[in-house]
Coordinates of C-alpha atoms in Angstrom, one line a residue:
Chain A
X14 CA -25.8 14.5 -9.0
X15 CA -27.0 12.5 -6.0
X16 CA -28.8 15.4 -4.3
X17 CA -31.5 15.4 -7.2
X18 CA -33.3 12.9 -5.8
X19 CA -33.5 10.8 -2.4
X20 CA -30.9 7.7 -3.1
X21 CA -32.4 5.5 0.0
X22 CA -35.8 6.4 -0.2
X23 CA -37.9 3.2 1.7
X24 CA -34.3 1.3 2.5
X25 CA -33.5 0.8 6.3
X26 CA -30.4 1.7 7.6
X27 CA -28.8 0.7 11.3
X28 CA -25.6 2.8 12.0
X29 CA -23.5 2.0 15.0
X30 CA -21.6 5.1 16.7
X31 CA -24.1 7.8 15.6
X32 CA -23.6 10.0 18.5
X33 CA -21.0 12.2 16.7
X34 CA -18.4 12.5 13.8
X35 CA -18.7 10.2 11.0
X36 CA -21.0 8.3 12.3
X37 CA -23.2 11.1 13.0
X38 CA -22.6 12.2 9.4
X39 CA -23.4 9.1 7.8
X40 CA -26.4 9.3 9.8
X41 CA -27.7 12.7 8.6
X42 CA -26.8 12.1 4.9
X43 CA -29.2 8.8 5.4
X44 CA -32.0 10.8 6.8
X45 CA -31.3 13.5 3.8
X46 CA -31.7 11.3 1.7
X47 CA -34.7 9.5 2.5
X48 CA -33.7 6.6 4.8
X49 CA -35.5 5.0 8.1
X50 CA -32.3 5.6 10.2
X51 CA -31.5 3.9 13.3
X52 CA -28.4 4.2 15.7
X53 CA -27.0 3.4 18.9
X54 CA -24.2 3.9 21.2
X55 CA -23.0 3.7 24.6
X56 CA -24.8 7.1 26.3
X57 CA -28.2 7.9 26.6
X58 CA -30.2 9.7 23.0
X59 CA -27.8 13.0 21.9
X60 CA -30.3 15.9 22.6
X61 CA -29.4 16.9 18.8
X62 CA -30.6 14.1 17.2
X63 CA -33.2 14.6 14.9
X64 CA -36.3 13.4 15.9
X65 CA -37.3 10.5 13.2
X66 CA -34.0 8.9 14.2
X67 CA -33.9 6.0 16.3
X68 CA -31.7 5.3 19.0
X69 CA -30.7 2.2 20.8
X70 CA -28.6 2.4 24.1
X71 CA -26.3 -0.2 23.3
X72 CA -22.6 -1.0 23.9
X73 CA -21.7 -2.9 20.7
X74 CA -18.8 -5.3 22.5
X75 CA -21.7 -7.3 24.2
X76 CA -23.3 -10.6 22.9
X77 CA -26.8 -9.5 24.9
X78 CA -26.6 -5.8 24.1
X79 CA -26.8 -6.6 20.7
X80 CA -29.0 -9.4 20.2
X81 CA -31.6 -6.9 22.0
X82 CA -30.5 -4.1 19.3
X83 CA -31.2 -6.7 16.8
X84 CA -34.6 -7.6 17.5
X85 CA -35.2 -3.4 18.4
X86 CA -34.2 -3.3 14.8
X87 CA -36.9 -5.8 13.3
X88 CA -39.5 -4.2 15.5
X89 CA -39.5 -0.8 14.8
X90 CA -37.1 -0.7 11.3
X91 CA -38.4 -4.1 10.0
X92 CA -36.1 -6.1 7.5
X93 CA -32.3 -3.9 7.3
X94 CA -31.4 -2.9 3.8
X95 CA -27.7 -1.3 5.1
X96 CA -25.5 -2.1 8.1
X97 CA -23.1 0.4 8.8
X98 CA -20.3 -0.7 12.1
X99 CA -18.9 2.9 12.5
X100 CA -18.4 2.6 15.8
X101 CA -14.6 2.3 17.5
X102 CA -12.3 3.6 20.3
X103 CA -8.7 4.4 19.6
X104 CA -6.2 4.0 22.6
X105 CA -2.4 6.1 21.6
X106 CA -0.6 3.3 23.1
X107 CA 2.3 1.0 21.7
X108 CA 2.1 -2.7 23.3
X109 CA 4.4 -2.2 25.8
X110 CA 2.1 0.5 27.5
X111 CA -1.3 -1.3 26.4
X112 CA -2.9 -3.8 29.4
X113 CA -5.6 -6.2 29.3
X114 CA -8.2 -3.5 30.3
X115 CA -7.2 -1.5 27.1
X116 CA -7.2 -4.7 25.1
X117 CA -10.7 -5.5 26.2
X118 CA -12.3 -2.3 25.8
X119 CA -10.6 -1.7 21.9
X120 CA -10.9 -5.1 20.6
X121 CA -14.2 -5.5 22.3
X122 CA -15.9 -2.6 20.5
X123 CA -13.7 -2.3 17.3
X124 CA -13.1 -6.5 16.2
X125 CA -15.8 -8.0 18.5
X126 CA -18.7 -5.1 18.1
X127 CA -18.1 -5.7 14.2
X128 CA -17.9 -9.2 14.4
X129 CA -21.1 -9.7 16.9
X130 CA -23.6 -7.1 14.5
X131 CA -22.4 -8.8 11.2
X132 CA -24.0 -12.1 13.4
X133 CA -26.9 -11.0 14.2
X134 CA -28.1 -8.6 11.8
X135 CA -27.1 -10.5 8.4
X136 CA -29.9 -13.0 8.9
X137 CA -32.2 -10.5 9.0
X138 CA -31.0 -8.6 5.9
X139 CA -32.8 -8.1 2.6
X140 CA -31.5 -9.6 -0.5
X141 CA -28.6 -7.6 -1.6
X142 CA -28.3 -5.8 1.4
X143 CA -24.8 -3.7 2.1
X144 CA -22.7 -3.8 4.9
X145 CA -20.4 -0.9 5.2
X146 CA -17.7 -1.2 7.5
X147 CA -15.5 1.8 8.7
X148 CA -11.8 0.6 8.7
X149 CA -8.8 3.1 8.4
X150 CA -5.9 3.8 6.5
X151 CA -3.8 2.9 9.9
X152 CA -5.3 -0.5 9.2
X153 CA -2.9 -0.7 5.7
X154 CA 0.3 1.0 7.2
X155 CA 1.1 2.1 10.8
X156 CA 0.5 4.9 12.6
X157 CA 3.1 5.3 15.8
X158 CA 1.6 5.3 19.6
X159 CA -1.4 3.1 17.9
X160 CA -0.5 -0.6 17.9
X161 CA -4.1 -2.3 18.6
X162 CA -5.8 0.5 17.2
X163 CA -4.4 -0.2 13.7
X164 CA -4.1 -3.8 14.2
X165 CA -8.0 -3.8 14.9
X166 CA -8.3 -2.2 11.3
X167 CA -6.3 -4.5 10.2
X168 CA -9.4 -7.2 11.3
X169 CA -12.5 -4.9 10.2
X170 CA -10.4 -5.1 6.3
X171 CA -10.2 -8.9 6.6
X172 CA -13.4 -9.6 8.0
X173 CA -14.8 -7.7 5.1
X174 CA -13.6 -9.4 2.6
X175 CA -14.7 -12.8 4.6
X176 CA -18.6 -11.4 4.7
X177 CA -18.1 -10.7 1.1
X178 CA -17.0 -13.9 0.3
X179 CA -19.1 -16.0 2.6
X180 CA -22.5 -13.9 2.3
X181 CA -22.3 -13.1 -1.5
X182 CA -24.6 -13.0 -3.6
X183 CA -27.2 -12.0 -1.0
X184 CA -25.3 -9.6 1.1
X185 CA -22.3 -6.9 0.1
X186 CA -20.1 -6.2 2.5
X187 CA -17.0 -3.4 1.5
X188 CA -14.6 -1.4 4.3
X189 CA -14.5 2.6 4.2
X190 CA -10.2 3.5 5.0
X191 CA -10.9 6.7 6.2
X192 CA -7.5 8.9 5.9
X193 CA -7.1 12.0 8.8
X194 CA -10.5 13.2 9.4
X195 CA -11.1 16.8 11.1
X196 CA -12.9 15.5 13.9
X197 CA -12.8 16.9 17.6
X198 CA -10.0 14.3 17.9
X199 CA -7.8 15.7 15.3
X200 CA -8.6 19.4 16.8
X201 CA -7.1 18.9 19.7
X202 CA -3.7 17.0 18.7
X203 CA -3.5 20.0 16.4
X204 CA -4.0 22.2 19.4
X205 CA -1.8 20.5 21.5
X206 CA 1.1 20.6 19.1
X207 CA 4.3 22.7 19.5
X208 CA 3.0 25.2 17.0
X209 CA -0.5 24.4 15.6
X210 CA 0.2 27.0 12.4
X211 CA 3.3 25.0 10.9
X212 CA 1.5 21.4 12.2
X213 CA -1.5 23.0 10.4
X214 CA 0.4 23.8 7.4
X215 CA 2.7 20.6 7.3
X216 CA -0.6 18.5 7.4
X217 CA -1.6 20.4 4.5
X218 CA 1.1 20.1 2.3
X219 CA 1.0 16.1 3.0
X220 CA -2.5 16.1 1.0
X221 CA -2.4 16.3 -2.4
X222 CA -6.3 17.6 -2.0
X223 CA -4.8 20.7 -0.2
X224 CA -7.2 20.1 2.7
X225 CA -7.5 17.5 5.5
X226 CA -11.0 15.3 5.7
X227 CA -14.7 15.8 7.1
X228 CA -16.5 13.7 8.2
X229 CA -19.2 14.4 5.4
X230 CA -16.1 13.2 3.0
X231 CA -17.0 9.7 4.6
X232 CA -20.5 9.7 4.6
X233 CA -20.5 10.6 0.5
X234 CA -19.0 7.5 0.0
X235 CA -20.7 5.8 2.7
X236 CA -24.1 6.7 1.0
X237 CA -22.6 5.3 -2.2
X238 CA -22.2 1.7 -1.2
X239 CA -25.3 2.1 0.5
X240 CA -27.2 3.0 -2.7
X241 CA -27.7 0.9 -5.7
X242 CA -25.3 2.8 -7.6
X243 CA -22.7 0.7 -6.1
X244 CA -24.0 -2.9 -7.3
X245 CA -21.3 -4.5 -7.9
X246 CA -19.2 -3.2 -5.7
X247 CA -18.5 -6.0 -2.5
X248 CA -15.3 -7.4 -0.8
X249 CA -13.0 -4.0 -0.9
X250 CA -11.8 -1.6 1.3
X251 CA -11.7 1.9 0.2
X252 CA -9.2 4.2 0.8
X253 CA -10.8 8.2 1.3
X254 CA -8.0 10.3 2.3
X255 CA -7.4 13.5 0.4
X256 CA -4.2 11.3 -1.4
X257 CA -2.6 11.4 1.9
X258 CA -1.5 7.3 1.3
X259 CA -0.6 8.2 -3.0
X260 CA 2.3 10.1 -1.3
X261 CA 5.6 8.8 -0.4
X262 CA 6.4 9.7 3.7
X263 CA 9.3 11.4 2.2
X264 CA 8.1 14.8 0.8
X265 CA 11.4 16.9 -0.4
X266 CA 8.8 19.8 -0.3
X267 CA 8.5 19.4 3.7
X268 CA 12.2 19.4 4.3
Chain B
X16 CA 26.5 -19.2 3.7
X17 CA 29.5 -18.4 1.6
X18 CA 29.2 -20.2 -2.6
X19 CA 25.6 -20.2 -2.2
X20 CA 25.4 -19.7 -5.9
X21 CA 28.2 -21.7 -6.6
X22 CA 28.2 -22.9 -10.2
X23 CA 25.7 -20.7 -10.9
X24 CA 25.8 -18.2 -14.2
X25 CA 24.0 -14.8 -13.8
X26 CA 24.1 -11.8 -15.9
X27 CA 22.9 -8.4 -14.0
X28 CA 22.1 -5.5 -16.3
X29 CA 23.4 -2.0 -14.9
X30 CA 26.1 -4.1 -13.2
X31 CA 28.4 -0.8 -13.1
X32 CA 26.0 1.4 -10.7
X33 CA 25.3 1.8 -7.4
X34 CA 23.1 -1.3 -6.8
X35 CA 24.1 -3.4 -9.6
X36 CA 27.7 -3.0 -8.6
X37 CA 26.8 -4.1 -5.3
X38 CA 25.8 -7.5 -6.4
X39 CA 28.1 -8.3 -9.1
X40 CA 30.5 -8.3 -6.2
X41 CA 28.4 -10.5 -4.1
X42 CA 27.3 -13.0 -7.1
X43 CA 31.1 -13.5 -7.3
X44 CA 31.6 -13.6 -3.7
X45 CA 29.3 -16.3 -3.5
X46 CA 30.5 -18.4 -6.1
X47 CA 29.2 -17.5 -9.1
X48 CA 30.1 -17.1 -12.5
X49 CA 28.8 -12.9 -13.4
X50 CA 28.6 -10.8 -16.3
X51 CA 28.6 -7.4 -15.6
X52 CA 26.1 -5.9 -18.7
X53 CA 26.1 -1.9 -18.7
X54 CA 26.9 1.0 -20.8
X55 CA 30.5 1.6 -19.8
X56 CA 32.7 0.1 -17.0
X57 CA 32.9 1.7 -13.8
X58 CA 36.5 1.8 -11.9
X59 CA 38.7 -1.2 -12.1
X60 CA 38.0 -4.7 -12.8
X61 CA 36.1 -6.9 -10.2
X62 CA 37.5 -10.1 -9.3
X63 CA 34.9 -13.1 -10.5
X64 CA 33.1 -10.1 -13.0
X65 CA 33.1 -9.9 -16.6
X66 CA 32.0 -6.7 -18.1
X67 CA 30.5 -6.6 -21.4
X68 CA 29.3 -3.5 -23.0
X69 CA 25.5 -3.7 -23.2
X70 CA 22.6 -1.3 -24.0
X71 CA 19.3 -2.3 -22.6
X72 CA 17.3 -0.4 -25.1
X73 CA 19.1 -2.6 -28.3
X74 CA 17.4 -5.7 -29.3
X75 CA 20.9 -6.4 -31.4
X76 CA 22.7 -6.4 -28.2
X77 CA 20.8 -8.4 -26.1
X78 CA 20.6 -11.2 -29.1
X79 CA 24.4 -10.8 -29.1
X80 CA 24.8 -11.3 -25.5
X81 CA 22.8 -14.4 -24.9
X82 CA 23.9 -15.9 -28.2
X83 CA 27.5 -15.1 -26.6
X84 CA 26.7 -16.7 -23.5
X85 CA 25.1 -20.0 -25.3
X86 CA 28.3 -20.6 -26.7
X87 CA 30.5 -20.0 -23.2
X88 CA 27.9 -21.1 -20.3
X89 CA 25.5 -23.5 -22.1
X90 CA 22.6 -22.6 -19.6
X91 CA 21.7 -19.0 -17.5
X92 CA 20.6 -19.8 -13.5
X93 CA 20.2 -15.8 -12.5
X94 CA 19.3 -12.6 -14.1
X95 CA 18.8 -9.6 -12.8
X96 CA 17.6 -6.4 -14.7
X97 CA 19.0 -3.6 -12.4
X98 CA 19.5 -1.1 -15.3
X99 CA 17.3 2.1 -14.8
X100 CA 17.6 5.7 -14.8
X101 CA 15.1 8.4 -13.4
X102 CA 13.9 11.9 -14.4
X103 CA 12.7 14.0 -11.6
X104 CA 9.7 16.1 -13.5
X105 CA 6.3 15.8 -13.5
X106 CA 4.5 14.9 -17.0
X107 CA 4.1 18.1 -17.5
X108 CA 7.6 19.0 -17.9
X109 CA 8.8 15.6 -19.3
X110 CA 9.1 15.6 -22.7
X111 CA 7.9 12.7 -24.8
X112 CA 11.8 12.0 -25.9
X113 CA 12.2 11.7 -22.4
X114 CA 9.0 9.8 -21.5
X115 CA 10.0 7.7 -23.9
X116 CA 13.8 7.1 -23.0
X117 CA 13.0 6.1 -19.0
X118 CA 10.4 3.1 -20.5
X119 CA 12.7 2.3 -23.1
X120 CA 15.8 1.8 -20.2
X121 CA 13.4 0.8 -16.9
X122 CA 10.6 -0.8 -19.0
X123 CA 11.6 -2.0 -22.4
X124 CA 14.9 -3.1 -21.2
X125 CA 13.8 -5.6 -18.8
X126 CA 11.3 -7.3 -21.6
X127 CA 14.2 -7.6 -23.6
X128 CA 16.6 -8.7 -21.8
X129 CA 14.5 -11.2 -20.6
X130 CA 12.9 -12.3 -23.9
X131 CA 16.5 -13.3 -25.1
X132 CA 17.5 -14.6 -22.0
X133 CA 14.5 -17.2 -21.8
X134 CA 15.9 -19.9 -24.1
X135 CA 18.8 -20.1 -21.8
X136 CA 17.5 -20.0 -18.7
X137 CA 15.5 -22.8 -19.5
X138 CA 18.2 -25.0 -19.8
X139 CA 19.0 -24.1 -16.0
X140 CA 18.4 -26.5 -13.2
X141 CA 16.6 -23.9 -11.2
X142 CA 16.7 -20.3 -12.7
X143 CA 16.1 -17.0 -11.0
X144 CA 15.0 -13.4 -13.1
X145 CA 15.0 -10.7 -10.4
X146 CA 13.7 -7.2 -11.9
X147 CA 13.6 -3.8 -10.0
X148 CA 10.5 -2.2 -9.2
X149 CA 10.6 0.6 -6.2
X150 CA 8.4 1.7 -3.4
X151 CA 7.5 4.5 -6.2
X152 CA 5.7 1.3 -8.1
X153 CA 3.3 1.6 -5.2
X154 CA 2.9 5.1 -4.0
X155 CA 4.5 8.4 -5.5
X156 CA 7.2 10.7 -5.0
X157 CA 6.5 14.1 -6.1
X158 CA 8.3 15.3 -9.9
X159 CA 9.1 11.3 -10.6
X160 CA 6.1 10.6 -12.3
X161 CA 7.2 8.7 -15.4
X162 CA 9.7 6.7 -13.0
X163 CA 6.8 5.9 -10.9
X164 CA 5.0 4.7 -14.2
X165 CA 7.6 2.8 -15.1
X166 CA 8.1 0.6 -12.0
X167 CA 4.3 0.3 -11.7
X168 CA 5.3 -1.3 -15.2
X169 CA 8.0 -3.4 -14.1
X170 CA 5.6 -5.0 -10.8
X171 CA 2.5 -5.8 -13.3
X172 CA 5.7 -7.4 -16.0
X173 CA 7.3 -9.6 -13.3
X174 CA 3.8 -11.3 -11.9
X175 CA 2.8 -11.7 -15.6
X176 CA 6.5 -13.3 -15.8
X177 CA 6.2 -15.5 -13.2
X178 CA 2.5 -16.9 -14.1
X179 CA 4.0 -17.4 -17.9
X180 CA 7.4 -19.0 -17.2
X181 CA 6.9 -20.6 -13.9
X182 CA 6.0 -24.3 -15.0
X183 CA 9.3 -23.7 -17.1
X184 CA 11.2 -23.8 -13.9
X185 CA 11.8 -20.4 -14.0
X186 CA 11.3 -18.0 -11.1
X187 CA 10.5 -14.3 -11.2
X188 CA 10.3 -11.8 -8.6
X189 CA 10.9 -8.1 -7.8
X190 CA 12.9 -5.8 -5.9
X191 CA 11.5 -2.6 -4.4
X192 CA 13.9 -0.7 -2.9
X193 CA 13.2 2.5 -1.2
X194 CA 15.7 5.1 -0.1
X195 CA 19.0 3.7 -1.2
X196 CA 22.3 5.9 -1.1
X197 CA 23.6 5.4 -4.7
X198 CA 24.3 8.2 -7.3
X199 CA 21.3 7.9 -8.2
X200 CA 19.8 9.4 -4.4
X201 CA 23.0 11.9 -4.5
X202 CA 21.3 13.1 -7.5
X203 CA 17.6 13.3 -6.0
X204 CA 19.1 14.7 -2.5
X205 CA 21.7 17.3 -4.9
X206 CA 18.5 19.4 -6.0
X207 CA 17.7 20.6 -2.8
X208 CA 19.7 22.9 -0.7
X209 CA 21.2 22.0 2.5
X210 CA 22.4 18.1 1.5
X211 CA 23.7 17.5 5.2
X212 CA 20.1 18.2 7.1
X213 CA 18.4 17.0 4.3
X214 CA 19.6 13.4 4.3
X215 CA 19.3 13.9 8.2
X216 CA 15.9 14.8 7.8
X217 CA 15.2 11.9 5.1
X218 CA 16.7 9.3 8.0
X219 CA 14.6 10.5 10.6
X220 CA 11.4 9.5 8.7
X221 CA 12.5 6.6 8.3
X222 CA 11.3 4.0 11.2
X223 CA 15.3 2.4 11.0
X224 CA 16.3 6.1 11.2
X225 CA 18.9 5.2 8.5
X226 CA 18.4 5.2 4.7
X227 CA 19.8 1.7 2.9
X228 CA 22.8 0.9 1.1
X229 CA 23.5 -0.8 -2.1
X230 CA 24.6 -4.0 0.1
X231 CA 21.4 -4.1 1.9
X232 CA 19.9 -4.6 -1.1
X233 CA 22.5 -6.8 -2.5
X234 CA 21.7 -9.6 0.5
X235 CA 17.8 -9.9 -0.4
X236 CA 18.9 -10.4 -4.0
X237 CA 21.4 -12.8 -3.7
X238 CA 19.0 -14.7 -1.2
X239 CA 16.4 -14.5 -4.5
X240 CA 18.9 -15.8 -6.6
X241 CA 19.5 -18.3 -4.6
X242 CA 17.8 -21.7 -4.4
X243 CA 17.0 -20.7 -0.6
X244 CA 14.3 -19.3 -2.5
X245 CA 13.3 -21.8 -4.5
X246 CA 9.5 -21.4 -3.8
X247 CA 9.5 -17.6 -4.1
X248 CA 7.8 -16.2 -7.3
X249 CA 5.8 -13.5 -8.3
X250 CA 6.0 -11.3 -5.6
X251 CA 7.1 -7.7 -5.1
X252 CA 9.4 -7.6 -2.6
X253 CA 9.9 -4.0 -0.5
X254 CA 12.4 -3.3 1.4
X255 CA 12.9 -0.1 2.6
X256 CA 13.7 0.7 6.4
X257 CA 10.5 0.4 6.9
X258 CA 9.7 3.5 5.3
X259 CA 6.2 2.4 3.3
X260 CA 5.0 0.6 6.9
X261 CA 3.9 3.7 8.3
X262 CA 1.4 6.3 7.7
X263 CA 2.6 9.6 6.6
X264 CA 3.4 11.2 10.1
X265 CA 2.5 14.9 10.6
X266 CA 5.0 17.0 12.9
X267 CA 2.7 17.9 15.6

């Protein structure tokens, strides 16, 4: 339906945490689909990155870092048509075993990096521009081992709904809840487990669309708020996860 | 906190099962005055509980009952709709008798009971209509799908409740319970094979490790019905080991 024709054709479109997995996804799909791409992280330009897409060295967590990705954007993108704040770190901690190092480093990129590139880049949006910001599912209920992980999910859903308030009519601003995603993460806890065919299988059977994510899943939707199509969409956070969170934790069927 | 409700006049509906039983006992524990409204009586009599025979589903009995009550009490402070059944199918095996039978118990039976009931709650110095909704109003257990429906029902009913007779001075709030071990769960649990390591099983996932009793749920409503709760309304209130606060966990 999409595919027929090029959905961003002439937008602009600045994607933090492009290096790999969703964010590389949504990335890709925005270059299919006829975008002026940009994106940053923490490393140097991924050698796989296609060549019309920009990148910006750029550790999202710092005030300076950003301002400079800011006006990099203006320069070479000129006025931003979609914001996407991908990127985030996850730490498999509870409290107890989380110190102020961890704290820094999670918050600092997953609450502050959102935070500081709604900042900057908002005044330098087009009129109904869209912000897409990538929250999770842990951010509604908990998942174990991940206490400021999910808790800084918990902020990217509540700031969104802020932007949207505060920036609305002439910026959107919705949160993607992301259910499990096959990314290299998820491949190795799969790996790792006591025996990856039954963890495989159990996994399965928890998602009523018989399969886990990809990170393609997110970037369909991602393109969606992106595009027109979406108009009146602002202030939500949508849940993608295969029907993992429709389910009760208690599935007779698994016992 | 003992005769918290004292002087108080509640009727529960389904007052003979698992979790209605449960707070008849502590209504009357607390001081209240309780009719016990169910189908049949369930064991022997309960001290400080009156049972009257009652069908959810019949508009003539619920006129009956409140017109019964107008003449003894004068005024209703509590009442608590805790009649429902389930029918573990999906739609496409439930019938539409069926379909039909769990909204006119879960559904229909908490309109009605509280349509007849209004007049007399009014005339209460701070009245209290608790309903039952489930963690299954939220998110789904497989082969329940009309019960889910029908609690989704009952959370939608009791905001639209409490917007409509809050400035009355009447309060209206939910219950969601989730894994509670009544007749009801023995039932759920008595379809699968091997009960013992299920129920083990079912405890495990559960962050509490323990599944709830009636009693459990008996203390939040009683704290509901209480003026404790005097500025509570509207809300949907889970409790459930804290079963719904997590994400689904994979065995890895």
């Amino acid at each position: 339906m999409i595919n027929s024709q090029m959905t961003l054709r002439g937008k602009t479109a600045l994607v933090t945490g492009g290096r790999q997995g969703i964010g590389r996804a949504i990335v890709d799909r925005y270059v299919e689909e006829g975008a002026r791409v940009m994106t940053c992280g923490r490393g140097p330009k991924p050698d796989n990155l296609p060549d019309e897409v920009l990148w910006a060295t750029t550790d999202v967590s710092k005030p300076d870092e950003v301002a400079a990705l800011c006006r990099r954007c203006q320069e070479d993108l000129g006025p931003l048509a979609v914001l996407v704040n991908n990127a985030g770190v996850q730490i498999e901690k509870s409290i107890l075993d989380t110190t102020d190092e961890d704290w820094d480093l999670l918050m600092g990129v997953n609450a502050r990096g959102t935070f500081l590139m709604c900042r900057e880049m908002i005044p330098h949006m087009i009129a109904r521009g869209s912000i897409v910001n990538i929250g999770s599912i842990s951010g509604n209920t908990a998942d174990p081992g991940l206490a400021i992980y999910n808790a800084s999910k918990g902020f990217v859903h509540s700031l969104t709904r802020s932007i949207a308030v505060d920036h609305g009519p002439h910026i959107r601003c919705n949160a993607i809840s992301p259910g499990w995603i096959l990314t290299d993460m998820a491949e190795a806890a799969f790996a790792a487990a006591k025996d990856p065919i039954i963890a495989q299988k159990d996994a399965l059977s928890r998602h009523p669309a018989g399969r886990m994510g990809k990170p393609e899943d997110i970037a369909k939707l991602a393109l969606w708020l992106a595009s027109d199509e979406s108009d009146f969409a602002t202030g939500q956070c949508y849940v993608i996860d295969g029907g993992l969170t429709a389910a009760s934790p208690l599935n007779p069927g698994l016992f | 906190m003992a005769n918290i409700l004292s002087g108080k006049t509640a009727v529960v509906t389904g007052g003979e099962g698992g979790i209605g039983a449960a707070i008849c006992q502590r209504f009357a524990a607390e001081g209240a005055q309780v009719v016990s409204a169910d189908l049949r009586k369930n064991g022997d009599d309960k001290t400080g509980v009156e049972f009257r025979e009652y069908d959810v589903t019949s508009e003539t009995h619920a006129q009956e009952l409140f017109q019964n009550l107008q003449a003894q009490w004068g005024a209703l402070d509590i009442l608590v709709n805790a009649a429902g059944i389930e029918i573990e199918q999906t739609i496409e095996e439930t019938s539409l008798e069926d379909w039909n039978r769990i909204f006119a118990i879960n559904v229909t039976g908490t309109f009605l009971t509280a349509k007849y009931a209004m007049p007399l709650m009014r005339k209460s110095d701070g009245a209290s209509i608790i309903n039952f909704g489930s963690y299954d109003g939220f998110i789904a257990d497989p082969s329940l799908a009309a019960y889910c429906a029908t609690k989704g029902a009952v959370h939608a009913l009791t905001k639209a409740m409490a917007c409509d007779h809050g400035p009355e001075g009447i309060r209206v709030n939910a219950v969601c319970p989730g894994f509670v071990d009544t007749p009801m769960l023995q039932s759920f649990f008595g379809s699968s094979g091997d009960i013992e390591s299920l129920k083990q099983a079912v405890r495990d996932v559960h962050p509490t490790r323990t599944y709830g009793k009636p009693v459990d749920i008996a203390n939040l409503v009683n704290w509901l019905a209480s003026d404790e709760a005097r500025y509570a309304s509207g809300q949907l209130w889970v409790m459930d080991g804290g079963l719904t606060a997590q994400v689904q966990q994979m065995r890895l």
